Short mmCIF file of C-alpha atoms in Angstrom, two decimals:
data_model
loop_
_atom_site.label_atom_id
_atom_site.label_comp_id
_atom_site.label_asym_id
_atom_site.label_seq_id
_atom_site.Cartn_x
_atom_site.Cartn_y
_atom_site.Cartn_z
CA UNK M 1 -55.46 150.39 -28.49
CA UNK M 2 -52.26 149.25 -27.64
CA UNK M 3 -49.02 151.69 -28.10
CA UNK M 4 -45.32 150.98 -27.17
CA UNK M 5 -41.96 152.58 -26.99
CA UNK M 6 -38.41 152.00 -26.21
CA UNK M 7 -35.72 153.85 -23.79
CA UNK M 8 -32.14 152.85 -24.64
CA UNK M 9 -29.77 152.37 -22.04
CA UNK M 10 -27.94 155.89 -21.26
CA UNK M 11 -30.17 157.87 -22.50
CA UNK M 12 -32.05 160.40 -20.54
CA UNK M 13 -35.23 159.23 -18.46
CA UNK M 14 -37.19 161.65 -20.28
CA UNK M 15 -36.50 160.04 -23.90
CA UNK M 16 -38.39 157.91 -25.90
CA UNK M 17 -38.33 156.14 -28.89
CA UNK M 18 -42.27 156.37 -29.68
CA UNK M 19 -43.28 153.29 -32.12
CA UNK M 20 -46.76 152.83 -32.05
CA UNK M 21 -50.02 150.69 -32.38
CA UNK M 22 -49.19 147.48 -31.55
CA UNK M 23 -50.91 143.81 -30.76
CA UNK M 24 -48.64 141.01 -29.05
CA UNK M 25 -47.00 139.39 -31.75
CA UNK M 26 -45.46 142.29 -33.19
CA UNK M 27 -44.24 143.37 -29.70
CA UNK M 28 -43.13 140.11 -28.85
CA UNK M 29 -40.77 140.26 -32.26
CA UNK M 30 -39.64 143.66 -30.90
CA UNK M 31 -38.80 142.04 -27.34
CA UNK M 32 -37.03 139.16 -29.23
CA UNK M 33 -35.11 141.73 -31.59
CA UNK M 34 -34.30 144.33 -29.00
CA UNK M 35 -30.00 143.95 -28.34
CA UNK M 36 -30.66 143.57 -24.59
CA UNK M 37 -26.93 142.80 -23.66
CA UNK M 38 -25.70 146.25 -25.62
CA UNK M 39 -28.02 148.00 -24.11
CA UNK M 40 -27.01 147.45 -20.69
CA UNK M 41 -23.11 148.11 -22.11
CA UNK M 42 -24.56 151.17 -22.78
CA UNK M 43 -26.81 152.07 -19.94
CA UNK M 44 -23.36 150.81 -17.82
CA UNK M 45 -21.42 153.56 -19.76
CA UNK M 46 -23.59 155.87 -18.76
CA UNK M 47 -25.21 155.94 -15.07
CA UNK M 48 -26.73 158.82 -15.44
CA UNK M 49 -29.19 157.44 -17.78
CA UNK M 50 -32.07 155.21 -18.18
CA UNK M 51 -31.82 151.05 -18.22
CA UNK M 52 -32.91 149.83 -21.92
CA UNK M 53 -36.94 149.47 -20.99
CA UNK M 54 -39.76 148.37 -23.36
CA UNK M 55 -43.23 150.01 -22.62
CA UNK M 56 -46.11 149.25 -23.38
CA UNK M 57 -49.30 151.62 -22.87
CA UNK M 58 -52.74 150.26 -23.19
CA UNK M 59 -54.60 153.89 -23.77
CA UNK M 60 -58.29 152.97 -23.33
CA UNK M 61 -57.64 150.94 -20.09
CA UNK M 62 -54.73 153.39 -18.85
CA UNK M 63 -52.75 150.55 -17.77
CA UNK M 64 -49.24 150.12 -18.85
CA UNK M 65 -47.12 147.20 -18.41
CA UNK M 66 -42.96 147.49 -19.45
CA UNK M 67 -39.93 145.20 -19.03
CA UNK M 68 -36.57 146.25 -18.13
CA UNK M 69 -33.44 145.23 -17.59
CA UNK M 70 -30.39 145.60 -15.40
CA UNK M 71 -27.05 144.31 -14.66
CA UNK M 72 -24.08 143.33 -17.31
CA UNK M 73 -23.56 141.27 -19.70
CA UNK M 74 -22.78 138.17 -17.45
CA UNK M 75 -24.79 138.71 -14.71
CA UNK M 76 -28.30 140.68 -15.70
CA UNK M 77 -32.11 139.87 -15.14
CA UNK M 78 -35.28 141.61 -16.29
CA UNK M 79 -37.24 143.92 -13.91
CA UNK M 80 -41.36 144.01 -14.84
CA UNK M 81 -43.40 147.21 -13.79
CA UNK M 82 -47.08 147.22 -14.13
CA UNK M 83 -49.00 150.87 -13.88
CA UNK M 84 -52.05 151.29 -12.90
CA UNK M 85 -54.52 153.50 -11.15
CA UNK M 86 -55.28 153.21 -7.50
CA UNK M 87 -57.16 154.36 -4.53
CA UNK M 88 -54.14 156.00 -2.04
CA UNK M 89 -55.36 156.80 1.66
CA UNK M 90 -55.03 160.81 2.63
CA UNK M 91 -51.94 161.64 5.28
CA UNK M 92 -51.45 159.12 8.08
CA UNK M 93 -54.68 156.91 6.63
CA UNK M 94 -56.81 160.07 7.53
CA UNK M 95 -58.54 162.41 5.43
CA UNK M 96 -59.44 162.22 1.72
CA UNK M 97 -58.78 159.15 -0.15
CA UNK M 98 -57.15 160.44 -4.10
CA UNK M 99 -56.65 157.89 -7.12
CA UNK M 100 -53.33 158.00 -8.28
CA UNK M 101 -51.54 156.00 -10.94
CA UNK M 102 -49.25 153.48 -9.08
CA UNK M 103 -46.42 151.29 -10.13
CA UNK M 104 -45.54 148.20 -8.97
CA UNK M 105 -42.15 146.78 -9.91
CA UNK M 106 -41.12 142.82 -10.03
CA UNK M 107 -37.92 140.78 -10.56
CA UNK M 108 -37.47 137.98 -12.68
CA UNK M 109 -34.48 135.97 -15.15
CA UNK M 110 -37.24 134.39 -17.22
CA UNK M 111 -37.78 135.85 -20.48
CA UNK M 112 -40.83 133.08 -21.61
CA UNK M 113 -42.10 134.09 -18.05
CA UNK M 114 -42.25 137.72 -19.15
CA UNK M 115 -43.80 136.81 -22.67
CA UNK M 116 -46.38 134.78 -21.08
CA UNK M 117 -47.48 137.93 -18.41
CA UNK M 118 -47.21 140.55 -21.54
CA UNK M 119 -50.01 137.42 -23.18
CA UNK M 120 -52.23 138.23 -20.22
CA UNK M 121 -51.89 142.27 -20.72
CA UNK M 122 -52.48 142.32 -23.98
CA UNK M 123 -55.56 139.46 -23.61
CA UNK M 124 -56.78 142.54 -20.87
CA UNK M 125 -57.07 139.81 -18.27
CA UNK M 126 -55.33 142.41 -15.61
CA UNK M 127 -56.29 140.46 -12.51
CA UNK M 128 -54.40 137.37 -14.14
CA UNK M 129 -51.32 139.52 -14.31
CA UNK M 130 -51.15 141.00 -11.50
CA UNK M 131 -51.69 137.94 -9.15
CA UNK M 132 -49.04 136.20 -11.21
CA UNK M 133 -46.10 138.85 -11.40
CA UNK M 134 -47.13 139.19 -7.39
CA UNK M 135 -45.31 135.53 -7.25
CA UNK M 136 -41.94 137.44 -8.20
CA UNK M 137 -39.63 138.74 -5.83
CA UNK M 138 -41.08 142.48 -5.30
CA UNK M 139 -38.09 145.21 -6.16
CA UNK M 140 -40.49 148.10 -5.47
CA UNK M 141 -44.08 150.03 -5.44
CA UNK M 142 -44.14 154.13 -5.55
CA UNK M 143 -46.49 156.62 -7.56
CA UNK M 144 -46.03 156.31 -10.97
CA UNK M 145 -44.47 159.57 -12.52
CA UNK M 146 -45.88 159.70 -15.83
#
């Protein structure tokens, strides 16, 4: 079962807009809807805050895949993050390997691209995704913090 939410640009990191069950269509029509350009206004206005960010949270795989985006109105592009669990080596590669949840996060201007990788999340074809956002210029990778 598929769930999403949104975070509006400025508003705190811990703040979400819950909206539930979900298949791809109906999120894509959310992506299309979703005032992208006001949103960054906004998250400009206030740095403090989050960027506007889409989630989506797939809750029998525990994967979750959202798009984000940053910039200003003239100049902006879309940052990617797919979640997922991983096996993290103990201190210095030595001791006891843990599974954590792990982000990775990916840079792109193409908004079909983005619709086309949410296609292969929501078709569960995970391996798909990730060796095709892996193409993208990497912005980041850290333990995921929720």
């Amino acid at each position: 079962m598929f769930t999403y939410d949104i975070q509006h640009g400025g508003d705190p990191h811990d703040k979400y807009d819950l909206k539930g069950q979900t298949d791809y269509d109906n999120f894509i029509s959310a992506f299309d809807a979703f005032p992208w350009l006001d949103e960054i206004e906004k998250a400009n206005a206030n740095p403090g805050g989050c960027s506007p960010t889409l989630s989506v949270k797939n809750k029998t795989d525990e994967k979750d895949f959202w798009v984000s985006m940053s910039g200003d109105r003239n100049n902006h592009g879309y940052l990617v993050g797919y979640v997922y669990f991983k096996t993290k080596k103990g201190l210095l590669g030595f001791g006891k390997e843990e599974i954590v949840k792990w982000v990775e996060i990916y840079l792109t201007e193409d908004k079909q691209q983005i619709k086309d990788y949410f296609k292969l999340y929501f078709d569960k074809k995970y391996d798909e995704l990730h060796t095709a956002i892996k193409q993208l210029e990497k912005f980041g990778e850290m333990e995921a913090q929720n």
